[in-house]
mmCIF file of C-alpha atoms (C1' of nucleotides) in Angstrom:
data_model
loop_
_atom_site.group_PDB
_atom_site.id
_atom_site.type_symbol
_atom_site.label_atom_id
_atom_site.label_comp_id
_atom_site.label_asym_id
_atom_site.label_seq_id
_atom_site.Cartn_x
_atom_site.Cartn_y
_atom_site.Cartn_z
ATOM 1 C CA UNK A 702 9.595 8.012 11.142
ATOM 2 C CA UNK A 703 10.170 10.719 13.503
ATOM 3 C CA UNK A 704 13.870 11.378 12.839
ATOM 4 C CA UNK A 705 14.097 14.011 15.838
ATOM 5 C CA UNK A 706 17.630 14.074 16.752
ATOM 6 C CA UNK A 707 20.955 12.525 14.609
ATOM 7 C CA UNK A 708 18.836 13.565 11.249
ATOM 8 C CA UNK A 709 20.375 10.990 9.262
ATOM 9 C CA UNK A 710 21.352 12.128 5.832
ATOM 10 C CA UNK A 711 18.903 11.776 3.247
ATOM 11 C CA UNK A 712 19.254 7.580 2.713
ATOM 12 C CA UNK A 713 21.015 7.807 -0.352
ATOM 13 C CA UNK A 714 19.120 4.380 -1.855
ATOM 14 C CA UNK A 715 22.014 2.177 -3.021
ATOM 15 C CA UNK A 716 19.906 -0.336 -2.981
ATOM 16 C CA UNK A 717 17.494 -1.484 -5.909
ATOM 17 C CA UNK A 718 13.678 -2.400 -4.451
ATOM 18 C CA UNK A 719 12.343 -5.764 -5.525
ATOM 19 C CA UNK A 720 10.458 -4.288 -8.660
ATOM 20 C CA UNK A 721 13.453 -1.893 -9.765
ATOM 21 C CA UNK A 722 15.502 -5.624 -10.109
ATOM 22 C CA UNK A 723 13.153 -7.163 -11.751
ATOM 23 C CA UNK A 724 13.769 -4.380 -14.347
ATOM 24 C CA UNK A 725 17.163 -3.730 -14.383
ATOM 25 C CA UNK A 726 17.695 -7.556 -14.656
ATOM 26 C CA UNK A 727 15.790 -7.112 -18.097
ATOM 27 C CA UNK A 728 17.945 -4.207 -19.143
ATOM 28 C CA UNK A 729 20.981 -6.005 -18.114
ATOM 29 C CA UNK A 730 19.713 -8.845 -20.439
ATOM 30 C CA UNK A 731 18.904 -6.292 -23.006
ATOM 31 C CA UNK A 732 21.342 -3.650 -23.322
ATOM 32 C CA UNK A 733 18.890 -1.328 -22.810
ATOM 33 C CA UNK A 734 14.958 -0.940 -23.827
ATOM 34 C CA UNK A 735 11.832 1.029 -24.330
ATOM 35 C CA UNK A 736 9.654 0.904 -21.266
ATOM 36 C CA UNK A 737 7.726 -2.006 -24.242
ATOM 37 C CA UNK A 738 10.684 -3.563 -24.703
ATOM 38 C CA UNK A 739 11.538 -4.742 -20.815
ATOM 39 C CA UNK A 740 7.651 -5.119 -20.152
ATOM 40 C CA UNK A 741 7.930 -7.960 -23.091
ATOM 41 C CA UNK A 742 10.455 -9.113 -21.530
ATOM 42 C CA UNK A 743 8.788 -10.200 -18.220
ATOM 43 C CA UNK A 744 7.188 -13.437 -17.238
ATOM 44 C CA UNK A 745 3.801 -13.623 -18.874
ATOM 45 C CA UNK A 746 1.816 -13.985 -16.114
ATOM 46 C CA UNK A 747 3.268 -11.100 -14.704
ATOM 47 C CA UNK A 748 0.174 -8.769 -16.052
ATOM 48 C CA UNK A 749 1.740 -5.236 -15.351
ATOM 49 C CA UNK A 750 0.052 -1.756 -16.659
ATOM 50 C CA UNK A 751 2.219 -0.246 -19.361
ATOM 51 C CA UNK A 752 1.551 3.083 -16.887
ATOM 52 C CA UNK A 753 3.390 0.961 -14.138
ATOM 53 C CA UNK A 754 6.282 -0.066 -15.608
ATOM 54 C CA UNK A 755 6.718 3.748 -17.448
ATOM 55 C CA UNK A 756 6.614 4.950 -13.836
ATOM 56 C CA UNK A 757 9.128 2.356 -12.270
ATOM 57 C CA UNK A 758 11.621 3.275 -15.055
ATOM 58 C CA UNK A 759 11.196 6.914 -14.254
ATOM 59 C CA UNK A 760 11.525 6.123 -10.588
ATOM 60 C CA UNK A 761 14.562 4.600 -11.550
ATOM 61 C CA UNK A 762 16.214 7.194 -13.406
ATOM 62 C CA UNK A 763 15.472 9.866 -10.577
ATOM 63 C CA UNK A 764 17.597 7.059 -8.409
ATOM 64 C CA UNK A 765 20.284 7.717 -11.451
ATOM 65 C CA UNK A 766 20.109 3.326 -11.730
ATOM 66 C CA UNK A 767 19.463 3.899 -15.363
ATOM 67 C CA UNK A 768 19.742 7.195 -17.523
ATOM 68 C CA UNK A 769 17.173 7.713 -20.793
ATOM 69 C CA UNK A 770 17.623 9.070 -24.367
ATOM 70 C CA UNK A 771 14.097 9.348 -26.560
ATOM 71 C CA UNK A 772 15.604 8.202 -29.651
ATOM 72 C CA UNK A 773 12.648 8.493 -32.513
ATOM 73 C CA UNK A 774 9.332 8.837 -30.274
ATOM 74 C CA UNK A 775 10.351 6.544 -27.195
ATOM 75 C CA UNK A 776 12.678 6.606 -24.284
ATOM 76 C CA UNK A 777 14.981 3.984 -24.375
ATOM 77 C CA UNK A 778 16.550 3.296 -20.827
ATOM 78 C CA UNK A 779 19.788 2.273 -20.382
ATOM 79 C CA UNK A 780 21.351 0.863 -17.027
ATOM 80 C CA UNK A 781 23.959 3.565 -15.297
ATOM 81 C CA UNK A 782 25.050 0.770 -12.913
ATOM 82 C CA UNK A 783 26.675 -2.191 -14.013
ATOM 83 C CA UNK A 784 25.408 -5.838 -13.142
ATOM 84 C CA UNK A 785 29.153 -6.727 -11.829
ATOM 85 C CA UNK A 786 29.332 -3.773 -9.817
ATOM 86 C CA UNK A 787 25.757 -4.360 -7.973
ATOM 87 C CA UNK A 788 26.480 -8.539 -7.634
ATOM 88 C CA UNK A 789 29.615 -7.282 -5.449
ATOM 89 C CA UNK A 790 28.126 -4.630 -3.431
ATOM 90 C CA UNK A 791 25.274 -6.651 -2.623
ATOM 91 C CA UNK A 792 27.542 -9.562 -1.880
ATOM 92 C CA UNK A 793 29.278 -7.678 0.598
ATOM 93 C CA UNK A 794 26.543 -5.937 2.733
ATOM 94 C CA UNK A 795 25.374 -9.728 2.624
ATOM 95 C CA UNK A 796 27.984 -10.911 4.407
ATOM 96 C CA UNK A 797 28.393 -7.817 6.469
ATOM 97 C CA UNK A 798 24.759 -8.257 7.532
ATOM 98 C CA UNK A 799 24.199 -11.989 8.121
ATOM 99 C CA UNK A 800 27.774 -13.622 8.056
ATOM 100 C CA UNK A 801 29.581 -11.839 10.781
ATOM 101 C CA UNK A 802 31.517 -10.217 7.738
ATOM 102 C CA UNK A 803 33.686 -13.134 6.960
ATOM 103 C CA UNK A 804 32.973 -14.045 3.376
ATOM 104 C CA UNK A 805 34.275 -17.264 3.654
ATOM 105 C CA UNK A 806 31.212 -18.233 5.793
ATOM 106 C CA UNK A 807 29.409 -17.841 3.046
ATOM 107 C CA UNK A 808 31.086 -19.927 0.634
ATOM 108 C CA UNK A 809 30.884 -22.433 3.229
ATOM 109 C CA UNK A 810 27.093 -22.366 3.220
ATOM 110 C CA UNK A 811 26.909 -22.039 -0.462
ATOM 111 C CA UNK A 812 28.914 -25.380 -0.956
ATOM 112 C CA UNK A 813 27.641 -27.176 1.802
ATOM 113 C CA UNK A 814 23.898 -26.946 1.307
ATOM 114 C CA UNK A 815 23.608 -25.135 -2.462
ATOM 115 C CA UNK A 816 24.172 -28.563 -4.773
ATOM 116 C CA UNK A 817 26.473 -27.400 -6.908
ATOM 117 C CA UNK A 818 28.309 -29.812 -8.843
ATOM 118 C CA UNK A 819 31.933 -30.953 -9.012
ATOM 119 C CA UNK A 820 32.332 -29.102 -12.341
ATOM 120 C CA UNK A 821 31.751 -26.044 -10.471
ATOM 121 C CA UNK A 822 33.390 -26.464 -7.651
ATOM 122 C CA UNK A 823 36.608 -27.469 -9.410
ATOM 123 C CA UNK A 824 36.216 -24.378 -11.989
ATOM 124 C CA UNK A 825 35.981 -22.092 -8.550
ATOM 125 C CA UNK A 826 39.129 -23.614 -6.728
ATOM 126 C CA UNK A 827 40.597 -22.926 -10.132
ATOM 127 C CA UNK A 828 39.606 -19.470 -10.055
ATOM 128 C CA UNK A 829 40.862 -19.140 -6.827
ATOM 129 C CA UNK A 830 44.278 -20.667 -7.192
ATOM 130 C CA UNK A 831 44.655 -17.734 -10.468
ATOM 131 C CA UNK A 832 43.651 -15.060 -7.190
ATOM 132 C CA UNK A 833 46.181 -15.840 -5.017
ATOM 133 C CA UNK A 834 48.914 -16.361 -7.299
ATOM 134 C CA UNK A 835 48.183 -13.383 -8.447
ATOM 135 C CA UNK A 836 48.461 -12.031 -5.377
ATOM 136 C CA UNK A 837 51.848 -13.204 -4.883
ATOM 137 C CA UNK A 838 53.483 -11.112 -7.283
ATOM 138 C CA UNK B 1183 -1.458 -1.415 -4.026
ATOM 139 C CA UNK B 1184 -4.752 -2.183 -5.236
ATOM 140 C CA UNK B 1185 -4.700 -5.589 -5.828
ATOM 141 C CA UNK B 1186 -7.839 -5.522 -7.987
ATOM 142 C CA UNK B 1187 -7.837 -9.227 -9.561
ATOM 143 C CA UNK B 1188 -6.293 -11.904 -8.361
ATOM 144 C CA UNK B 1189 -6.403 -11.650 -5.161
ATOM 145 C CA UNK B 1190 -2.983 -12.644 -4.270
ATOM 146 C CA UNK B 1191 -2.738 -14.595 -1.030
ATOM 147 C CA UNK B 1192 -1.557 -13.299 2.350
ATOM 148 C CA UNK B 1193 2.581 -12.726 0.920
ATOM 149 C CA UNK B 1194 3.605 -14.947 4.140
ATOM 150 C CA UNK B 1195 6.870 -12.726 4.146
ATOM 151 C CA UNK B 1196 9.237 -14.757 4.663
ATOM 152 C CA UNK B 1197 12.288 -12.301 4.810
ATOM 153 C CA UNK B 1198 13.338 -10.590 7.959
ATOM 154 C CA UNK B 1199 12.928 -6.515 7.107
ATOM 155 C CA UNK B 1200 16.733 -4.556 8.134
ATOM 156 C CA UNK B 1201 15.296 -4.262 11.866
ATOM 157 C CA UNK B 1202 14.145 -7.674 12.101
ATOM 158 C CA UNK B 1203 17.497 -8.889 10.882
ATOM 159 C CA UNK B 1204 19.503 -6.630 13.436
ATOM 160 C CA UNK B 1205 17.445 -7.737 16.028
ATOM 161 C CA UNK B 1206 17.910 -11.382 15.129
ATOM 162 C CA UNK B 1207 21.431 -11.686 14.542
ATOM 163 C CA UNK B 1208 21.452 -10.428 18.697
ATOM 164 C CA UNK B 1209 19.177 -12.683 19.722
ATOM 165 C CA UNK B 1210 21.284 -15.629 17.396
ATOM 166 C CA UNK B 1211 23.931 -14.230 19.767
ATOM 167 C CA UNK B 1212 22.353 -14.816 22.771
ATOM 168 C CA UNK B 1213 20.283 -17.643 22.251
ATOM 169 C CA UNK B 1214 17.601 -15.797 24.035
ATOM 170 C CA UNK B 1215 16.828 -12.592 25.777
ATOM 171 C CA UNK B 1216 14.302 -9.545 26.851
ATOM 172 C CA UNK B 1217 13.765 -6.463 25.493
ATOM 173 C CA UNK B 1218 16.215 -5.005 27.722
ATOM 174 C CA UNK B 1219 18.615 -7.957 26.651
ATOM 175 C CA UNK B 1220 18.409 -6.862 23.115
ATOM 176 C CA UNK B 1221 18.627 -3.717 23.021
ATOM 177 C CA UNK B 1222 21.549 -3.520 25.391
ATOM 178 C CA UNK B 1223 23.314 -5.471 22.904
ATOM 179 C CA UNK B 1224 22.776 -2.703 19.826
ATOM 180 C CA UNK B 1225 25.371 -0.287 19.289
ATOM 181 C CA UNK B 1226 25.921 2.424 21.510
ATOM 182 C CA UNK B 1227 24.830 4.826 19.266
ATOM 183 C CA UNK B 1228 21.655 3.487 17.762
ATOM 184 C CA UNK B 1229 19.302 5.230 20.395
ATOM 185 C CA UNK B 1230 15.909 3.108 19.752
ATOM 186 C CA UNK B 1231 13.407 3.872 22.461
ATOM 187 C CA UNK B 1232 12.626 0.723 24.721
ATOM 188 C CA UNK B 1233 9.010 0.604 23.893
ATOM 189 C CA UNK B 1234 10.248 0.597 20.012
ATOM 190 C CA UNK B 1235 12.123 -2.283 20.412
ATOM 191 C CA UNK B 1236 9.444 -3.896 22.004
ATOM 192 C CA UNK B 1237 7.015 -3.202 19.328
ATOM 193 C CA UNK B 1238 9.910 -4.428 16.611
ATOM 194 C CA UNK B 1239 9.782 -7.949 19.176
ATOM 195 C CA UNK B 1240 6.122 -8.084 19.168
ATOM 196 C CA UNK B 1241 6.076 -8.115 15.281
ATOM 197 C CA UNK B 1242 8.428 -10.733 14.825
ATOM 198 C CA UNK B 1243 6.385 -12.449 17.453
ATOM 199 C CA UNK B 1244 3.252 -12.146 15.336
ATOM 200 C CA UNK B 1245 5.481 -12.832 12.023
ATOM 201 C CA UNK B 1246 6.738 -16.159 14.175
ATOM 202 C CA UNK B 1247 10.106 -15.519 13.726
ATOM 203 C CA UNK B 1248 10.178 -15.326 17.536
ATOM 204 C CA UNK B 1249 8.602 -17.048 20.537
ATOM 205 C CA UNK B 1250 8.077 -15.496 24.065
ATOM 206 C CA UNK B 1251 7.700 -16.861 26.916
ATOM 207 C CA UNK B 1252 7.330 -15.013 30.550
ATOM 208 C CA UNK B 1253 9.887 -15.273 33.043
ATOM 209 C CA UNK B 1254 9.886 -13.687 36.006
ATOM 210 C CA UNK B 1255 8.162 -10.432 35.390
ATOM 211 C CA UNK B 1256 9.642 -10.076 31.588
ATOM 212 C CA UNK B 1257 8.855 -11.716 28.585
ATOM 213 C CA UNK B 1258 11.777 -13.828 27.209
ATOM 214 C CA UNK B 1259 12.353 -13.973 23.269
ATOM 215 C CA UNK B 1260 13.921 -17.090 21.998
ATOM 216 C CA UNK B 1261 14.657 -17.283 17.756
ATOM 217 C CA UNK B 1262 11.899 -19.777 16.316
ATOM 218 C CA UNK B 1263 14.431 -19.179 12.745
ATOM 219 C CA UNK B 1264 17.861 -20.807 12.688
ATOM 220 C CA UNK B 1265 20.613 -18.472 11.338
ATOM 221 C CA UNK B 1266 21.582 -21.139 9.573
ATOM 222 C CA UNK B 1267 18.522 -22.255 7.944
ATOM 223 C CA UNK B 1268 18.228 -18.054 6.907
ATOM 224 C CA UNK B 1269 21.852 -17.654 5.627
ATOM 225 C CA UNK B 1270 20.497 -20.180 3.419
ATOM 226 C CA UNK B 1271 17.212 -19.754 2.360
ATOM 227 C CA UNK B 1272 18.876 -15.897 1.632
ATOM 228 C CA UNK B 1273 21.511 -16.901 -0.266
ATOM 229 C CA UNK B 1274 19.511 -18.991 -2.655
ATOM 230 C CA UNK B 1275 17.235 -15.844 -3.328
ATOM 231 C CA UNK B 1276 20.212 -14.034 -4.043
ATOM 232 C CA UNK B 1277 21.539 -16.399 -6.208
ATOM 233 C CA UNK B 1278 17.825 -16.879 -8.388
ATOM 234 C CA UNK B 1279 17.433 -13.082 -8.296
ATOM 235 C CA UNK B 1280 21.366 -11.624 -8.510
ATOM 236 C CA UNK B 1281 23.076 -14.299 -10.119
ATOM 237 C CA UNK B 1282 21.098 -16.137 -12.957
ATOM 238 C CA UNK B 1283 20.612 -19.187 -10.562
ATOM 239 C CA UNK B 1284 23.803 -20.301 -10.711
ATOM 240 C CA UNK B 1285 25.309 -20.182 -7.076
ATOM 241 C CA UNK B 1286 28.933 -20.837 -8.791
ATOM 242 C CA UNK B 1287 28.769 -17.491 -10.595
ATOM 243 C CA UNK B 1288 28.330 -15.988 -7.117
ATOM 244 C CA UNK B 1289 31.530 -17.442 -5.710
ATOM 245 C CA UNK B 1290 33.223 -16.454 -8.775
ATOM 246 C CA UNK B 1291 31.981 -12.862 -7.802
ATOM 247 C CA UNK B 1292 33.157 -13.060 -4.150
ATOM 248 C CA UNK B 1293 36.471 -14.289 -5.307
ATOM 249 C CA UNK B 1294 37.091 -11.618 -8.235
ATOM 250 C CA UNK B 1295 36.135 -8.827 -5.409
ATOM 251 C CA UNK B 1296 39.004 -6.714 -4.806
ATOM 252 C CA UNK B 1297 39.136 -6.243 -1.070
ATOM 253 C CA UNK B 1298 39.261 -10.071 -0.143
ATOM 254 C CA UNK B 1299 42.031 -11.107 2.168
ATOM 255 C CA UNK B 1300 44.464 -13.398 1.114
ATOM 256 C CA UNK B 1301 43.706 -15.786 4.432
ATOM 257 C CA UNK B 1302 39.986 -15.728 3.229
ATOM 258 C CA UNK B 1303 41.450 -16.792 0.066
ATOM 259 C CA UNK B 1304 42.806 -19.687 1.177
ATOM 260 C CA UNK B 1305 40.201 -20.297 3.643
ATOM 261 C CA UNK B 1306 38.041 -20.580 0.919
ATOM 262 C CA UNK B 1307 39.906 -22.523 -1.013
ATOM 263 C CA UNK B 1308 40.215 -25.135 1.789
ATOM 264 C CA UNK B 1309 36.646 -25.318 1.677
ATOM 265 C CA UNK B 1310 36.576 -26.118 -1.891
ATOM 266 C CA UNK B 1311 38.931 -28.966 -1.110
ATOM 267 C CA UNK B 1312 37.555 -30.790 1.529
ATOM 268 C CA UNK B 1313 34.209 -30.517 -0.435
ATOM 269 C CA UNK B 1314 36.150 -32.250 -3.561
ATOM 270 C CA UNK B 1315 37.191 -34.749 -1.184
ATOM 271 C CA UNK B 1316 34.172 -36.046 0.293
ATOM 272 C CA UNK B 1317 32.199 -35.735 -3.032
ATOM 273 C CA UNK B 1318 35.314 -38.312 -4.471
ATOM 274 C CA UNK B 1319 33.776 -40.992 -1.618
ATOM 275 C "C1'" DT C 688 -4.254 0.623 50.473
ATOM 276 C "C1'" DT C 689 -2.271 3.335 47.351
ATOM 277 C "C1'" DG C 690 1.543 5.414 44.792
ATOM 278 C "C1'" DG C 691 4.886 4.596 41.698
ATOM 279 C "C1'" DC C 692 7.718 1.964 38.564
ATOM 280 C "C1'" DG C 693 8.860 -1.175 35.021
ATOM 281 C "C1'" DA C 694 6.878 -3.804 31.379
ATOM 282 C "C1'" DT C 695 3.668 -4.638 27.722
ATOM 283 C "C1'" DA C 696 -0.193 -3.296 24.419
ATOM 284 C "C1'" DC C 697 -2.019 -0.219 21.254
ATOM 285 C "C1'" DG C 698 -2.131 3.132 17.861
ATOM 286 C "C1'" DA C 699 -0.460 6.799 15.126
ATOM 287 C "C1'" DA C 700 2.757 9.384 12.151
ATOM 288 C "C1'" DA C 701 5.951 9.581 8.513
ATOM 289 C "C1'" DG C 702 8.419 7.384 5.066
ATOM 290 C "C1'" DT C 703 8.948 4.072 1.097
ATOM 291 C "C1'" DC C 704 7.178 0.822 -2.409
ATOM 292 C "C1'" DT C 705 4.096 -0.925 -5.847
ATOM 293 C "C1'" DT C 706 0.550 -0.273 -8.840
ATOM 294 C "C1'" DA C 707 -2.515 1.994 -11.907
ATOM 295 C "C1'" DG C 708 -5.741 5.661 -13.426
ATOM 296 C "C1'" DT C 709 -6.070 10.178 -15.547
ATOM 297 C "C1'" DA C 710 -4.203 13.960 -17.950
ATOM 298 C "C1'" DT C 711 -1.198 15.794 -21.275
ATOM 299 C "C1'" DC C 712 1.728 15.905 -25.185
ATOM 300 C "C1'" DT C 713 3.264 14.757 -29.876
ATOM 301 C "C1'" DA C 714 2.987 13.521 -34.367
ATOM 302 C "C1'" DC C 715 0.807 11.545 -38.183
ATOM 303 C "C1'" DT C 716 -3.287 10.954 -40.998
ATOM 304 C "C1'" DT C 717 -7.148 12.626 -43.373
ATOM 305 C "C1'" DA D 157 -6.761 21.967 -39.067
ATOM 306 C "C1'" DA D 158 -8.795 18.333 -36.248
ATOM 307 C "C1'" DG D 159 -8.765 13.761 -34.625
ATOM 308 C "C1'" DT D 160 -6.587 9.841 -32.947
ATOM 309 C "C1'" DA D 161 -3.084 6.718 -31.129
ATOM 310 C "C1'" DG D 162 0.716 6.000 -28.454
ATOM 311 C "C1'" DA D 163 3.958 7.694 -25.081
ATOM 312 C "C1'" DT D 164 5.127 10.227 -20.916
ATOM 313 C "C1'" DA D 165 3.946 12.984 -16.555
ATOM 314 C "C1'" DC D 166 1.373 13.412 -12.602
ATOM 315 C "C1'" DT D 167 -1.256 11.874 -8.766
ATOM 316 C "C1'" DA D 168 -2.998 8.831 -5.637
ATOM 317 C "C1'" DA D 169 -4.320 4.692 -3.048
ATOM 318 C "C1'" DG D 170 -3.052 0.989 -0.237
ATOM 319 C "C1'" DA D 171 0.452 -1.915 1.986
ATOM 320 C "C1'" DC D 172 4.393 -2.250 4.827
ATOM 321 C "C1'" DT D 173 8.241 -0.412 7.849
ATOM 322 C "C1'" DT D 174 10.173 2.058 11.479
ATOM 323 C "C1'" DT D 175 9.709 4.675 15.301
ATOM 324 C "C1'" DC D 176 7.744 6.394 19.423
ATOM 325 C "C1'" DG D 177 4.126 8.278 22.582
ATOM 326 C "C1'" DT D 178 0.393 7.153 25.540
ATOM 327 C "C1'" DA D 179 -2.392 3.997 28.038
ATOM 328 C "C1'" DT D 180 -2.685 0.156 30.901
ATOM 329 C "C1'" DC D 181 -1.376 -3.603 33.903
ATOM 330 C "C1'" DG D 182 0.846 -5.915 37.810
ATOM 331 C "C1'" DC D 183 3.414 -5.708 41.666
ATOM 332 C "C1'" DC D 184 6.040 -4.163 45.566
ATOM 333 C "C1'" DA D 185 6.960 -0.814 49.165
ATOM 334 C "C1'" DA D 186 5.588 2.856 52.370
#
DNA sequence: TTGGCGATACGAAAGTCTTAGTATCTACTT
DNA sequence: AAGTAGATACTAAGACTTTCGTATCGCCAA
């Protein structure tokens, strides 16, 4: 990559990769988990080496995304960053990146062209109306 | 990667990498433009190299997320993917990968998120309403 | 006609990601 | 004590991304 002049500062990877979600979806589900335990938990068809997904957990603790204790004779992983947490940050360099950072944008797209039904819709304008009257006080 | 059995076809990727997206949003801006065009329009202090930003052009070219046509002595990229049809097809990946598949669990999200405005609040909220509305007829 | 300039094409270097093979370690069984 | 099974560590290959340098092409002016 070259990096010859600015030497930006070491990339500090807030974000997970494709695989490392895949995973940490599982250990959200889960609590936490042996590297068996989240490999079971994968689609069947999803044939990955025990080897790979021992490596992608390790990858992911050296990231500090999940932190592991070997309780008997296994590691059991456990996820450092919370699922709330990472739904929010990710929502936000969404709309930072691709709706001109105006979240409401993106609602707009999500309820014009997302089918959700009335239920939800009504249950989020409900939410909403709790926000801002919070916000009053 | 190996890719020993299976075989898997071609991965037609049809996300925009961070560059692609940066250089799209400016071309969604402009409707159309040249190298030149583009990369005026980047920060001040981004510093890409003309010939890189015609490589990044080429690729999206190739990827057909761009067309060119000459004009003049320049070549002329116009945006073959509608930022609307993107904002989309991203936010229902998010919402399969990030959010259990549930789009209304990602509003909820973007609503609980401290750091919200009050007028995007209500904004929002609007939304919700006039969506109501024309689901009642 | 040729020199030079701007634009495009090509290719390479360095980084990250995904995957899996091989080696090592540990503990239990015999 | 040695062997084996299962788990973890290490290493590496191949793909993709980002960036830029060099080569080439076309054209206009001197």
């Amino acid at each position: 990559m070259m990096m010859r002049r600015g030497m930006r500062q070491k990339k500090k990877s807030e974000f997970l990769t494709e695989v490392e979600l895949e995973f940490m979806t599982e250990l959200w589900a889960l609590g936490e988990g042996s590297v068996r335990d989240v490999l079971a938990q994968l689609a069947p068809d999803r044939n990955l080496a025990y080897t790979s997904a021992a490596t992608i957990l390790r990858i992911m603790e050296q990231k500090n995304f999940v932190v592991s204790e070997k309780r008997g004779k296994v590691f059991v992983y456990r996820p450092l960053l919370a699922k709330d947490a990472y739904q929010s940050k990710t929502l936000r360099d969404l709309s930072d990146k691709l709706f001109d950072g105006t979240p409401a944008s993106m609602v707009a797209r999500l309820v014009d062209d997302q089918g959700m039904s009335e239920e939800a819709l009504t249950e989020i304008r409900a939410l909403l109306d709790r926000r801002l009257k919070d916000n009053d006080n």
